[in-house]
Amino acid sequence: MANEILHIGSVDIEVTFKAIKNLHLSVHPPDGRVTISSPDFYDLEKIKIYAATKLAWIKKEQAKIRSQEREESKLMITQESHQFLGKRYLLKVIEANTPKLVLKHNSIELYTLPEATLEQKQRTLYNWYKKELEAKIGNLIFDYAKLMNISDLNFGMRKMKTKWGSCNIEKRMLWFNIELAKKPINCIEYIVVHEMVHLLERNHNKNFIILMDKFLPNWRVQKKILNELPL
Ligand SMILES: [Zn+2]
């Protein structure tokens, strides 16, 4: 077993040679460390070429992992920064008898019971995110359903680990990641249109692209922004 470090772009990759049959690429929490396990008969040049083709994916995974870590480490305290619709707000925690959340110009006022736990504060914020996102997505679906001539569909919000949205074509049910509430409205719109287009075209094929271009001509830009944003 030998170890090598590959430098590809700005990414360092630890390569371990083992008695295995296929290359295995992984990006690890919490800091986005990248490893490749390689069959011991491969040479480094071959691995380098493979890694280079995966660079965009690696960076995307790293961004995802790093954002999850940051999210989990939120303390829900005054002056902490939180995102809503692509804008940064400072949290202001205020003790009160009834938990609620009020959005101000530059701040989010979080009213909590004096004895509220971190989880309870997070839940208040997430319930609010969910409600706000539901309203935004509801409006988008209403508009696009008319444009696309789609009827009979349902949607819901939930926590998702790896996806922004999903579509159950048989049940005509769209699901959206609550984390989208933190993203710019144009990015939310891209995900809504993407999932709705699945009701017209199941696969990510040429027809899917044609439909995306038709209903949301700038979707590529929004997709790029969404994937590059520090989440
Ligand atoms: Zn899709």
CSV table of C-alpha atoms and ligand atoms in Angstrom, one decimal:
chain,number,residue,atom,x,y,z
A,1,MET,CA,0.0,0.0,0.0
A,2,ALA,CA,1.5,3.3,-1.1
A,3,ASN,CA,0.3,6.9,-0.7
A,4,GLU,CA,0.6,9.8,-3.1
A,5,ILE,CA,-0.8,13.3,-3.1
A,6,LEU,CA,-2.2,14.6,-6.4
A,7,HIS,CA,-2.6,18.3,-6.9
A,8,ILE,CA,-5.3,19.1,-9.4
A,9,GLY,CA,-6.3,22.7,-9.7
A,10,SER,CA,-6.7,23.9,-6.1
A,11,VAL,CA,-7.6,20.4,-4.9
A,12,ASP,CA,-5.3,18.0,-3.1
A,13,ILE,CA,-6.2,14.3,-3.5
A,14,GLU,CA,-4.8,11.5,-1.4
A,15,VAL,CA,-4.2,8.5,-3.5
A,16,THR,CA,-4.0,5.0,-1.8
A,17,PHE,CA,-3.1,2.0,-3.9
A,18,LYS,CA,-4.9,-1.2,-2.9
A,19,ALA,CA,-5.6,-4.7,-4.2
A,20,ILE,CA,-9.0,-3.6,-5.6
A,21,LYS,CA,-10.5,-3.6,-9.1
A,22,ASN,CA,-11.9,-0.1,-9.6
A,23,LEU,CA,-11.0,3.5,-8.7
A,24,HIS,CA,-13.0,4.9,-5.8
A,25,LEU,CA,-13.2,8.6,-5.3
A,26,SER,CA,-14.6,10.1,-2.0
A,27,VAL,CA,-15.0,13.5,-0.5
A,28,HIS,CA,-15.1,13.4,3.3
A,29,PRO,CA,-16.7,15.5,6.0
A,30,PRO,CA,-16.1,17.8,7.8
A,31,ASP,CA,-13.5,19.6,5.7
A,32,GLY,CA,-14.0,18.1,2.2
A,33,ARG,CA,-10.8,16.0,2.2
A,34,VAL,CA,-10.6,14.1,-1.1
A,35,THR,CA,-9.3,10.5,-1.4
A,36,ILE,CA,-8.9,8.1,-4.2
A,37,SER,CA,-8.5,4.4,-3.7
A,38,SER,CA,-6.9,2.9,-6.8
A,39,PRO,CA,-6.1,-0.6,-8.0
A,40,ASP,CA,-2.4,-1.2,-7.3
A,41,PHE,CA,-1.7,-1.8,-11.0
A,42,TYR,CA,-2.8,1.7,-12.1
A,43,ASP,CA,-0.2,4.4,-12.7
A,44,LEU,CA,-0.5,7.9,-11.2
A,45,GLU,CA,-1.0,9.5,-14.7
A,46,LYS,CA,-4.1,7.5,-15.3
A,47,ILE,CA,-5.5,8.5,-11.9
A,48,LYS,CA,-4.7,12.1,-12.6
A,49,ILE,CA,-6.7,12.1,-15.8
A,50,TYR,CA,-9.6,10.5,-14.1
A,51,ALA,CA,-9.5,13.0,-11.2
A,52,ALA,CA,-9.3,15.9,-13.6
A,53,THR,CA,-12.6,14.8,-15.2
A,54,LYS,CA,-14.2,14.7,-11.8
A,55,LEU,CA,-13.0,18.1,-10.6
A,56,ALA,CA,-16.3,19.9,-11.0
A,57,TRP,CA,-18.1,17.1,-9.0
A,58,ILE,CA,-15.4,17.2,-6.3
A,59,LYS,CA,-15.8,21.0,-5.8
A,60,LYS,CA,-19.6,20.7,-5.7
A,61,GLU,CA,-19.3,17.9,-3.0
A,62,GLN,CA,-16.9,20.0,-1.0
A,63,ALA,CA,-19.2,23.0,-1.1
A,64,LYS,CA,-22.1,20.8,0.0
A,65,ILE,CA,-20.2,19.2,2.9
A,66,ARG,CA,-18.7,22.5,4.1
A,67,SER,CA,-22.1,24.1,4.1
A,68,GLN,CA,-23.7,21.3,6.1
A,69,GLU,CA,-21.0,21.6,8.7
A,70,ARG,CA,-21.5,25.4,8.9
A,71,GLU,CA,-25.3,24.9,9.2
A,72,GLU,CA,-25.0,22.3,12.0
A,73,SER,CA,-22.7,24.6,13.9
A,74,LYS,CA,-25.1,27.5,14.0
A,75,LEU,CA,-25.5,28.6,17.6
A,76,MET,CA,-28.8,30.6,17.2
A,77,ILE,CA,-27.4,33.6,19.0
A,78,THR,CA,-27.7,37.3,18.5
A,79,GLN,CA,-25.4,38.8,15.8
A,80,GLU,CA,-25.1,35.4,14.1
A,81,SER,CA,-25.6,35.6,10.3
A,82,HIS,CA,-28.4,33.7,8.6
A,83,GLN,CA,-29.5,33.6,4.9
A,84,PHE,CA,-33.0,34.2,3.5
A,85,LEU,CA,-33.7,34.4,-0.2
A,86,GLY,CA,-30.0,35.0,-1.0
A,87,LYS,CA,-29.7,37.8,1.5
A,88,ARG,CA,-27.7,37.9,4.7
A,89,TYR,CA,-29.5,38.8,7.9
A,90,LEU,CA,-28.2,39.2,11.5
A,91,LEU,CA,-30.1,37.2,14.1
A,92,LYS,CA,-31.5,38.9,17.1
A,93,VAL,CA,-32.7,36.6,19.8
A,94,ILE,CA,-35.4,38.1,22.1
A,95,GLU,CA,-36.9,36.4,25.1
A,96,ALA,CA,-40.7,36.2,24.9
A,97,ASN,CA,-43.7,34.1,26.1
A,98,THR,CA,-44.6,33.1,22.6
A,99,PRO,CA,-42.0,31.9,20.1
A,100,LYS,CA,-42.2,33.7,16.7
A,101,LEU,CA,-40.1,35.1,14.0
A,102,VAL,CA,-40.1,38.6,12.5
A,103,LEU,CA,-38.2,39.6,9.4
A,104,LYS,CA,-36.8,43.1,9.5
A,105,HIS,CA,-34.8,45.0,6.9
A,106,ASN,CA,-31.4,43.6,7.9
A,107,SER,CA,-32.2,41.3,10.8
A,108,ILE,CA,-34.3,38.3,11.8
A,109,GLU,CA,-35.9,38.7,15.2
A,110,LEU,CA,-36.3,35.4,16.9
A,111,TYR,CA,-38.6,35.5,19.9
A,112,THR,CA,-38.0,32.5,22.1
A,113,LEU,CA,-38.9,31.4,25.6
A,114,PRO,CA,-36.1,32.2,28.1
A,115,GLU,CA,-35.4,28.4,28.6
A,116,ALA,CA,-35.6,27.5,24.9
A,117,THR,CA,-33.0,25.0,23.7
A,118,LEU,CA,-30.8,25.3,20.6
A,119,GLU,CA,-33.1,22.7,18.9
A,120,GLN,CA,-36.2,24.7,19.7
A,121,LYS,CA,-34.7,27.9,18.3
A,122,GLN,CA,-33.6,26.1,15.2
A,123,ARG,CA,-37.1,24.6,14.8
A,124,THR,CA,-38.7,28.1,15.1
A,125,LEU,CA,-36.4,29.3,12.3
A,126,TYR,CA,-37.0,26.2,10.1
A,127,ASN,CA,-40.8,26.3,10.5
A,128,TRP,CA,-40.6,29.9,9.4
A,129,TYR,CA,-38.3,29.1,6.4
A,130,LYS,CA,-40.7,26.3,5.5
A,131,LYS,CA,-43.8,28.5,5.6
A,132,GLU,CA,-42.1,31.3,3.6
A,133,LEU,CA,-40.7,28.9,1.0
A,134,GLU,CA,-44.0,27.2,0.6
A,135,ALA,CA,-45.7,30.5,-0.2
A,136,LYS,CA,-43.0,31.4,-2.8
A,137,ILE,CA,-43.0,28.0,-4.4
A,138,GLY,CA,-46.8,27.9,-4.4
A,139,ASN,CA,-46.9,31.2,-6.4
A,140,LEU,CA,-44.2,29.9,-8.9
A,141,ILE,CA,-46.1,26.6,-9.4
A,142,PHE,CA,-49.3,28.5,-10.0
A,143,ASP,CA,-47.7,30.6,-12.7
A,144,TYR,CA,-45.8,27.9,-14.4
A,145,ALA,CA,-48.7,25.4,-14.3
A,146,LYS,CA,-50.6,27.8,-16.5
A,147,LEU,CA,-47.6,28.3,-18.8
A,148,MET,CA,-46.9,24.6,-19.1
A,149,ASN,CA,-50.5,23.6,-19.2
A,150,ILE,CA,-50.0,21.3,-16.2
A,151,SER,CA,-52.8,20.5,-13.7
A,152,ASP,CA,-53.3,18.1,-10.9
A,153,LEU,CA,-50.0,18.3,-9.0
A,154,ASN,CA,-49.1,18.6,-5.3
A,155,PHE,CA,-46.0,19.8,-3.6
A,156,GLY,CA,-44.4,19.8,-0.2
A,157,MET,CA,-41.3,21.0,1.7
A,158,ARG,CA,-38.9,18.7,3.6
A,159,LYS,CA,-35.4,18.4,4.8
A,160,MET,CA,-33.2,16.7,2.1
A,161,LYS,CA,-29.6,15.8,2.4
A,162,THR,CA,-28.4,15.8,-1.2
A,163,LYS,CA,-31.0,17.3,-3.4
A,164,TRP,CA,-32.8,20.6,-3.9
A,165,GLY,CA,-35.9,19.0,-5.2
A,166,SER,CA,-37.5,15.8,-6.4
A,167,CYS,CA,-40.4,14.7,-8.5
A,168,ASN,CA,-42.6,11.7,-8.1
A,169,ILE,CA,-44.1,11.5,-11.6
A,170,GLU,CA,-46.7,8.8,-10.8
A,171,LYS,CA,-48.0,10.6,-7.8
A,172,ARG,CA,-47.5,14.0,-9.4
A,173,MET,CA,-45.9,15.1,-6.2
A,174,LEU,CA,-43.0,17.6,-6.1
A,175,TRP,CA,-40.7,17.9,-3.0
A,176,PHE,CA,-38.5,20.8,-2.2
A,177,ASN,CA,-35.6,21.1,0.2
A,178,ILE,CA,-36.3,23.6,3.0
A,179,GLU,CA,-32.7,24.8,2.6
A,180,LEU,CA,-33.9,26.5,-0.7
A,181,ALA,CA,-35.4,29.3,1.5
A,182,LYS,CA,-31.8,30.6,1.9
A,183,LYS,CA,-31.3,30.9,-1.8
A,184,PRO,CA,-32.1,33.7,-4.3
A,185,ILE,CA,-35.6,33.5,-5.7
A,186,ASN,CA,-34.3,33.0,-9.2
A,187,CYS,CA,-32.5,29.8,-8.0
A,188,ILE,CA,-35.7,28.6,-6.4
A,189,GLU,CA,-37.5,29.3,-9.6
A,190,TYR,CA,-35.0,27.2,-11.5
A,191,ILE,CA,-35.5,24.2,-9.2
A,192,VAL,CA,-39.3,24.6,-9.4
A,193,VAL,CA,-39.2,24.7,-13.2
A,194,HIS,CA,-36.8,21.8,-13.3
A,195,GLU,CA,-39.1,19.6,-11.2
A,196,MET,CA,-42.2,20.6,-13.1
A,197,VAL,CA,-40.6,19.9,-16.4
A,198,HIS,CA,-40.2,16.3,-15.1
A,199,LEU,CA,-44.0,16.0,-15.3
A,200,LEU,CA,-43.6,16.5,-19.1
A,201,GLU,CA,-40.3,14.6,-19.5
A,202,ARG,CA,-39.1,12.0,-17.0
A,203,ASN,CA,-35.4,11.9,-18.1
A,204,HIS,CA,-32.7,14.5,-18.3
A,205,ASN,CA,-32.5,14.1,-22.1
A,206,LYS,CA,-32.5,16.5,-25.1
A,207,ASN,CA,-36.3,17.0,-24.8
A,208,PHE,CA,-35.8,18.0,-21.2
A,209,ILE,CA,-33.3,20.6,-22.2
A,210,ILE,CA,-35.6,21.9,-24.9
A,211,LEU,CA,-38.4,22.3,-22.4
A,212,MET,CA,-36.1,24.0,-19.9
A,213,ASP,CA,-34.9,26.5,-22.6
A,214,LYS,CA,-38.5,27.1,-23.5
A,215,PHE,CA,-39.9,27.8,-20.0
A,216,LEU,CA,-36.8,29.3,-18.3
A,217,PRO,CA,-34.3,30.5,-20.9
A,218,ASN,CA,-31.7,31.5,-18.3
A,219,TRP,CA,-31.8,28.3,-16.3
A,220,ARG,CA,-28.1,27.5,-16.9
A,221,VAL,CA,-27.1,30.7,-15.1
A,222,GLN,CA,-29.4,30.0,-12.1
A,223,LYS,CA,-28.1,26.4,-11.9
A,224,LYS,CA,-24.5,27.6,-11.9
A,225,ILE,CA,-25.3,30.3,-9.2
A,226,LEU,CA,-27.0,27.7,-7.0
A,227,ASN,CA,-24.2,25.2,-7.2
A,228,GLU,CA,-21.5,27.8,-6.6
A,229,LEU,CA,-23.1,29.7,-3.8
A,230,PRO,CA,-21.4,29.4,-0.4
A,231,LEU,CA,-24.4,27.6,1.0
B,1,ZN,ZN,-34.1,16.3,-12.6
